[in-house]
XYZ file of N, CA and C in Angstrom:
516
model
N -9.045 2.435 17.494
C -10.479 2.234 17.389
C -11.137 3.374 16.611
N -12.256 3.078 15.990
C -12.976 4.086 15.228
C -13.344 5.250 16.128
N -13.217 6.463 15.582
C -13.576 7.656 16.338
C -12.530 8.099 17.332
N -11.368 7.480 17.344
C -10.333 7.815 18.316
C -9.547 9.057 17.909
N -9.820 9.603 16.721
C -9.111 10.788 16.270
C -7.952 10.432 15.377
N -7.240 11.470 14.918
C -6.124 11.213 14.004
C -5.000 10.432 14.677
N -4.311 9.649 13.870
C -3.210 8.842 14.386
C -1.930 9.674 14.353
N -1.186 9.639 15.422
C 0.055 10.408 15.499
C 1.171 9.676 14.764
N 2.208 10.438 14.409
C 3.381 9.844 13.752
C 4.036 8.817 14.675
N 4.055 9.106 15.968
C 4.657 8.169 16.921
C 3.877 6.856 16.962
N 2.551 6.926 16.927
C 1.734 5.717 16.952
C 1.909 4.925 15.657
N 1.983 5.629 14.520
C 2.204 4.935 13.254
C 3.546 4.211 13.273
N 4.564 4.874 13.815
C 5.890 4.246 13.894
C 5.840 3.016 14.797
N 5.097 3.118 15.886
C 4.967 1.993 16.823
C 4.307 0.789 16.150
N 3.326 1.044 15.304
C 2.585 -0.042 14.658
C 3.343 -0.621 13.469
N 3.803 0.257 12.561
C 4.364 -0.213 11.293
C 5.871 -0.071 11.173
N 6.511 0.657 12.064
C 7.965 0.790 11.998
C 8.421 1.746 10.916
N 9.550 1.417 10.330
C 10.201 2.286 9.350
C 9.743 1.969 7.927
N 9.818 2.973 7.042
C 9.497 2.729 5.632
C 10.664 2.055 4.906
N 10.362 1.475 3.777
C 11.397 0.897 2.919
C 12.199 2.030 2.286
N 13.462 1.753 2.019
C 14.359 2.751 1.428
C 14.987 2.178 0.157
N 15.386 3.056 -0.763
C 16.055 2.572 -1.972
C 17.378 1.880 -1.607
N 17.677 0.798 -2.286
C 18.943 0.097 -2.043
C 20.093 0.725 -2.818
N 19.775 1.598 -3.781
C 20.798 2.288 -4.586
C 20.395 3.763 -4.689
N 20.940 4.593 -3.798
C 20.567 6.014 -3.741
C 20.879 6.752 -5.032
N 22.017 6.464 -5.657
C 22.393 7.147 -6.901
C 21.382 6.842 -8.012
N 20.969 5.589 -8.114
C 19.975 5.212 -9.111
C 18.639 5.860 -8.812
N 18.306 5.953 -7.519
C 17.036 6.592 -7.141
C 17.053 8.074 -7.518
N 18.170 8.745 -7.317
C 18.293 10.153 -7.710
C 18.099 10.300 -9.217
N 18.664 9.385 -9.993
C 18.498 9.391 -11.449
C 17.017 9.224 -11.803
N 16.344 8.321 -11.112
C 14.916 8.084 -11.362
C 14.098 9.331 -11.029
N 14.413 9.976 -9.908
C 13.680 11.188 -9.522
C 13.833 12.281 -10.574
N 15.016 12.401 -11.148
C 15.261 13.437 -12.149
C 14.509 13.171 -13.453
N 14.119 11.936 -13.679
C 13.400 11.599 -14.910
C 11.902 11.906 -14.831
N 11.409 12.244 -13.634
C 9.978 12.478 -13.446
C 9.647 13.945 -13.725
N 8.648 14.202 -14.575
C 8.263 15.594 -14.858
C 7.777 16.312 -13.594
N 7.917 17.622 -13.585
C 7.561 18.408 -12.404
C 6.072 18.675 -12.265
N 5.282 18.462 -13.287
C 3.857 18.712 -13.131
C 3.236 17.629 -12.248
N 2.193 18.005 -11.566
C 1.532 17.066 -10.666
C 1.898 17.336 -9.221
N 1.212 16.676 -8.335
C 1.420 16.860 -6.901
C 2.732 16.221 -6.438
N 3.133 16.593 -5.246
C 4.346 16.007 -4.659
C 4.169 14.500 -4.497
N 2.987 14.081 -4.062
C 2.758 12.644 -3.869
C 2.788 11.898 -5.195
N 2.250 12.506 -6.259
C 2.287 11.854 -7.568
C 3.721 11.758 -8.076
N 4.496 12.815 -7.925
C 5.892 12.777 -8.379
C 6.690 11.723 -7.613
N 6.446 11.612 -6.302
C 7.149 10.594 -5.507
C 6.767 9.192 -5.977
N 5.477 8.988 -6.249
C 5.015 7.683 -6.726
C 5.635 7.349 -8.078
N 5.689 8.325 -8.966
C 6.260 8.084 -10.291
C 7.772 7.892 -10.226
N 8.430 8.554 -9.266
C 9.870 8.333 -9.066
C 10.122 6.902 -8.602
N 9.276 6.389 -7.712
C 9.407 5.000 -7.261
C 9.237 4.036 -8.437
N 8.246 4.326 -9.294
C 7.992 3.477 -10.459
C 9.189 3.532 -11.422
N 9.711 4.725 -11.654
C 10.871 4.880 -12.547
C 12.088 4.151 -11.981
N 12.269 4.230 -10.671
C 13.383 3.546 -10.006
C 13.286 2.035 -10.217
N 12.103 1.493 -10.049
C 11.910 0.051 -10.281
C 12.197 -0.296 -11.746
N 11.769 0.577 -12.689
C 11.992 0.330 -14.112
C 13.485 0.306 -14.453
N 14.266 1.052 -13.681
C 15.724 1.072 -13.879
C 16.422 -0.099 -13.184
N 15.641 -0.954 -12.528
C 16.206 -2.115 -11.847
C 16.400 -1.909 -10.354
N 15.933 -0.775 -9.836
C 16.076 -0.489 -8.406
C 15.126 -1.302 -7.542
N 15.519 -1.466 -6.289
C 14.701 -2.202 -5.318
C 14.638 -1.404 -4.038
N 13.621 -1.664 -3.260
C 13.468 -1.058 -1.941
C 13.620 -2.162 -0.900
N 14.085 -1.775 0.287
C 14.232 -2.739 1.379
C 13.821 -2.075 2.682
N 13.143 -2.836 3.519
C 12.802 -2.362 4.863
C 14.036 -2.534 5.741
N 14.241 -1.630 6.707
C 15.403 -1.755 7.595
C 15.435 -3.065 8.385
N 14.252 -3.594 8.740
C 14.198 -4.872 9.455
C 12.969 -5.644 9.003
N 12.898 -6.900 9.396
C 11.780 -7.764 8.995
C 10.441 -7.288 9.545
N 10.441 -6.621 10.679
C 9.175 -6.191 11.272
C 8.741 -4.797 10.826
N 9.575 -4.101 10.075
C 9.172 -2.809 9.530
C 8.268 -3.050 8.335
N 7.195 -2.266 8.258
C 6.288 -2.452 7.122
C 5.515 -1.176 6.783
N 6.025 -0.022 7.176
C 5.334 1.228 6.861
C 5.458 1.501 5.368
N 4.317 1.701 4.707
C 4.310 2.004 3.282
C 3.733 3.401 3.118
N 4.636 4.337 2.895
C 4.261 5.742 2.777
C 3.295 5.937 1.615
N 2.201 6.626 1.887
C 1.250 6.991 0.849
C 0.337 5.878 0.382
N 0.273 4.779 1.092
C -0.527 3.628 0.657
C -1.961 4.029 0.309
N -2.647 4.658 1.231
C -4.043 5.025 0.991
C -4.162 6.231 0.064
N -3.371 7.253 0.309
C -3.469 8.486 -0.482
C -3.136 8.229 -1.948
N -2.070 7.504 -2.221
C -1.687 7.250 -3.605
C -2.700 6.361 -4.318
N -3.282 5.415 -3.595
C -4.324 4.580 -4.189
C -5.546 5.429 -4.506
N -5.895 6.317 -3.591
C -7.027 7.219 -3.807
C -6.756 8.153 -4.997
N -5.542 8.678 -5.087
C -5.177 9.555 -6.204
C -5.260 8.809 -7.540
N -4.770 7.566 -7.570
C -4.835 6.778 -8.795
C -6.286 6.498 -9.169
N -7.095 6.172 -8.186
C -8.515 5.917 -8.426
C -9.178 7.149 -9.024
N -8.891 8.289 -8.457
C -9.466 9.543 -8.952
C -9.016 9.816 -10.389
N -7.743 9.583 -10.682
C -7.214 9.819 -12.022
C -7.778 8.832 -13.045
N -7.911 7.587 -12.662
C -8.339 6.571 -13.610
C -9.851 6.468 -13.738
N -10.567 6.718 -12.651
C -12.006 6.528 -12.662
C -12.729 7.870 -12.720
N -12.222 8.849 -11.986
C -12.873 10.154 -11.950
C -14.292 10.033 -11.459
N -15.171 10.785 -12.040
C -16.569 10.754 -11.629
C -17.412 9.813 -12.444
N -16.781 8.960 -13.242
C -17.537 8.068 -14.104
C -18.163 6.936 -13.307
N -19.445 6.723 -13.517
C -20.121 5.587 -12.892
C -19.914 4.367 -13.779
N -19.561 3.251 -13.188
C -19.351 2.024 -13.948
C -20.176 0.913 -13.323
N -20.960 0.269 -14.159
C -21.779 -0.846 -13.679
C -21.233 -2.189 -14.133
N -20.380 -2.201 -15.138
C -19.860 -3.439 -15.708
C -18.817 -4.044 -14.772
N -19.140 -5.187 -14.166
C -18.224 -5.833 -13.214
C -16.930 -6.279 -13.871
N -16.978 -6.718 -15.121
C -15.758 -7.162 -15.793
C -14.798 -6.001 -15.981
N -15.324 -4.864 -16.402
C -14.488 -3.682 -16.571
C -13.915 -3.275 -15.225
N -14.735 -3.301 -14.201
C -14.305 -2.913 -12.862
C -13.227 -3.854 -12.338
N -13.403 -5.157 -12.532
C -12.420 -6.134 -12.057
C -11.105 -5.983 -12.824
N -11.191 -5.747 -14.113
C -9.995 -5.557 -14.927
C -9.254 -4.289 -14.503
N -10.002 -3.221 -14.279
C -9.391 -1.968 -13.846
C -8.733 -2.133 -12.479
N -9.376 -2.868 -11.584
C -8.804 -3.107 -10.254
C -7.487 -3.864 -10.370
N -7.425 -4.896 -11.210
C -6.180 -5.649 -11.405
C -5.068 -4.737 -11.918
N -5.398 -3.905 -12.899
C -4.409 -2.971 -13.456
C -3.972 -1.951 -12.411
N -4.910 -1.463 -11.620
C -4.591 -0.471 -10.586
C -3.691 -1.071 -9.509
N -3.968 -2.283 -9.088
C -3.138 -2.943 -8.074
C -1.735 -3.149 -8.622
N -1.618 -3.587 -9.879
C -0.296 -3.772 -10.490
C 0.449 -2.440 -10.546
N -0.251 -1.372 -10.867
C 0.362 -0.040 -10.913
C 0.811 0.404 -9.526
N -0.008 0.159 -8.522
C 0.339 0.573 -7.156
C 1.544 -0.207 -6.637
N 1.687 -1.454 -7.026
C 2.859 -2.227 -6.606
C 4.147 -1.589 -7.123
N 4.060 -0.889 -8.238
C 5.219 -0.186 -8.786
C 5.429 1.176 -8.132
N 4.344 1.818 -7.739
C 4.418 3.183 -7.221
C 4.751 3.271 -5.732
N 4.587 2.198 -5.009
C 4.813 2.218 -3.562
C 6.198 1.698 -3.217
N 6.725 2.181 -2.098
C 8.011 1.680 -1.589
C 7.750 0.480 -0.685
N 8.186 -0.671 -1.137
C 8.075 -1.896 -0.343
C 9.072 -2.897 -0.909
N 9.426 -3.872 -0.118
C 10.411 -4.877 -0.512
C 9.687 -5.984 -1.265
N 9.884 -6.035 -2.576
C 9.154 -7.001 -3.396
C 9.832 -8.364 -3.499
N 10.826 -8.616 -2.641
C 11.507 -9.917 -2.680
C 10.756 -11.001 -1.911
N 9.736 -10.635 -1.154
C 8.969 -11.579 -0.336
C 7.606 -11.826 -1.002
N 7.418 -13.032 -1.542
C 6.166 -13.349 -2.234
C 4.959 -13.284 -1.304
N 5.154 -13.659 -0.043
C 4.052 -13.588 0.919
C 3.640 -12.146 1.176
N 4.620 -11.260 1.301
C 4.324 -9.842 1.490
C 3.615 -9.288 0.258
N 4.044 -9.724 -0.924
C 3.385 -9.283 -2.167
C 1.913 -9.684 -2.144
N 1.631 -10.934 -1.799
C 0.249 -11.414 -1.772
C -0.592 -10.620 -0.766
N -0.018 -10.332 0.402
C -0.767 -9.578 1.413
C -0.981 -8.134 0.975
N 0.041 -7.521 0.371
C -0.109 -6.150 -0.105
C -1.145 -6.087 -1.218
N -1.178 -7.072 -2.081
C -2.203 -7.121 -3.128
C -3.585 -7.142 -2.500
N -3.787 -7.972 -1.484
C -5.101 -8.038 -0.821
C -5.460 -6.701 -0.176
N -4.484 -6.038 0.429
C -4.732 -4.730 1.051
C -5.129 -3.718 -0.023
N -4.385 -3.686 -1.126
C -4.691 -2.752 -2.210
C -6.056 -3.047 -2.827
N -6.382 -4.314 -3.001
C -7.704 -4.668 -3.528
C -8.807 -4.176 -2.603
N -8.595 -4.321 -1.303
C -9.599 -3.871 -0.346
C -9.756 -2.347 -0.380
N -8.648 -1.629 -0.448
C -8.724 -0.166 -0.540
C -9.462 0.235 -1.814
N -9.095 -0.384 -2.943
C -9.733 -0.060 -4.223
C -11.228 -0.343 -4.166
N -11.610 -1.498 -3.605
C -13.029 -1.856 -3.507
C -13.797 -0.819 -2.689
N -13.215 -0.355 -1.605
C -13.890 0.666 -0.794
C -14.016 1.975 -1.560
N -12.997 2.327 -2.345
C -13.084 3.534 -3.166
C -14.167 3.392 -4.234
N -14.421 2.173 -4.662
C -15.465 1.883 -5.643
C -16.847 1.804 -4.985
N -16.886 1.888 -3.666
C -18.165 1.810 -2.964
C -18.624 0.397 -2.687
N -17.743 -0.578 -2.892
C -18.085 -1.978 -2.605
C -17.641 -2.325 -1.200
N -18.383 -3.192 -0.587
C -17.999 -3.676 0.737
C -16.737 -4.512 0.615
N -15.858 -4.319 1.562
C -14.611 -5.093 1.581
C -14.896 -6.488 2.120
N -13.901 -7.340 2.014
C -14.006 -8.700 2.535
C -14.412 -8.651 4.001
N -15.192 -9.609 4.455
C -15.669 -9.577 5.835
C -14.559 -9.702 6.880
N -13.490 -10.395 6.566
C -12.408 -10.561 7.538
C -11.430 -9.392 7.425
N -11.081 -8.820 8.569
C -10.106 -7.726 8.580
C -8.736 -8.271 8.196
N -7.995 -7.471 7.461
C -6.648 -7.863 7.063
C -5.636 -7.267 8.024
N -4.584 -8.005 8.301
C -3.492 -7.447 9.086
C -2.826 -6.370 8.246
N -2.500 -5.240 8.849
C -1.924 -4.144 8.081
C -0.414 -4.264 7.923
N 0.223 -5.161 8.657
C 1.660 -5.400 8.491
C 1.813 -6.468 7.418
N 2.506 -6.126 6.323
C 2.553 -7.066 5.200
C 3.382 -8.307 5.489
N 4.169 -8.304 6.558
C 4.944 -9.500 6.897
C 4.147 -10.461 7.761
N 2.967 -10.056 8.234
C 2.139 -10.909 9.085
C 1.196 -11.706 8.203
N 1.362 -13.011 8.220
C 0.475 -13.878 7.460
C -0.855 -14.035 8.173
N -1.887 -14.501 7.470
C -3.204 -14.648 8.090
C -3.197 -15.584 9.289
N -2.400 -16.655 9.223
C -2.348 -17.587 10.345
C -1.681 -16.945 11.556
N -0.617 -16.154 11.328
C 0.077 -15.478 12.422
C -0.834 -14.454 13.094
N -1.593 -13.703 12.303
C -2.472 -12.679 12.861
C -3.562 -13.327 13.707
N -4.139 -14.430 13.210
C -5.199 -15.106 13.951
C -4.658 -15.714 15.242
N -3.480 -16.303 15.173
C -2.904 -16.952 16.352
C -2.496 -15.944 17.415
N -2.048 -14.763 16.997
C -1.563 -13.784 17.965
C -2.686 -12.906 18.499
N -3.848 -12.953 17.875
C -4.941 -12.090 18.305
C -4.805 -10.670 17.767
N -3.862 -10.445 16.837
C -3.677 -9.105 16.280
C -4.849 -8.747 15.397
N -5.259 -7.481 15.525
C -6.313 -6.957 14.667
C -5.867 -5.607 14.163
N -6.496 -5.161 13.119
C -6.097 -3.915 12.484
C -6.927 -2.729 12.967
N -7.764 -2.902 13.958
C -8.635 -1.812 14.383
C -8.212 -1.180 15.703
N -7.059 -1.516 16.219
C -6.556 -0.908 17.440
C -6.987 -1.610 18.719
N -7.846 -2.600 18.612
C -8.300 -3.332 19.793
C -7.541 -4.639 19.886
N -7.323 -5.102 21.078
C -6.628 -6.361 21.284
C -7.651 -7.445 21.609
N -7.504 -8.606 20.993
C -8.390 -9.727 21.262
C -7.783 -10.516 22.408
N -8.521 -10.633 23.508
C -8.004 -11.281 24.705
C -8.464 -12.724 24.849
N -9.344 -13.166 24.026
C -9.824 -14.536 24.140
C -11.234 -14.555 24.687
N -11.712 -15.764 25.012
C -13.083 -15.910 25.503
C -13.252 -15.289 26.867
N -14.302 -14.524 26.992
C -14.616 -13.896 28.271
C -15.677 -14.742 28.961
N -15.628 -14.842 30.283
C -16.640 -15.659 30.975
C -18.022 -15.062 30.899
């Protein structure tokens, strides 16, 4: 819930499980070596993930219910800062085009299993929502499930919400 304080590593693990890992460690090491040393640790990790994908590498979650994506918010924020900076933009077409490009870039920079089209669609919606908030736009009115394997119908049927509260049904 809002105002509950920082989330612990144990709580994050409980909610999202394990992160995706490279399916070919040797190829991932090669990709990491191709990334220049300038920039932050998070930027280098993101660029190593992108280089790994360019070499044909893939990431996989240890199980179907794992969906932790390391750096999801921070890397999106870093990309936004790098691409937009302090520039004010009023042109919606430019903004929409930039958002599409940024989401496509983030799909390359993040560790996630891209073999599931449903997970891809949900991750795109999550990234769009993060980008919109960074742009100062209100996000979609409906909360998105933060687990990329949970479809909208599954989240609604189970009562799962992304704000830490459980929906118990109609109260008398």
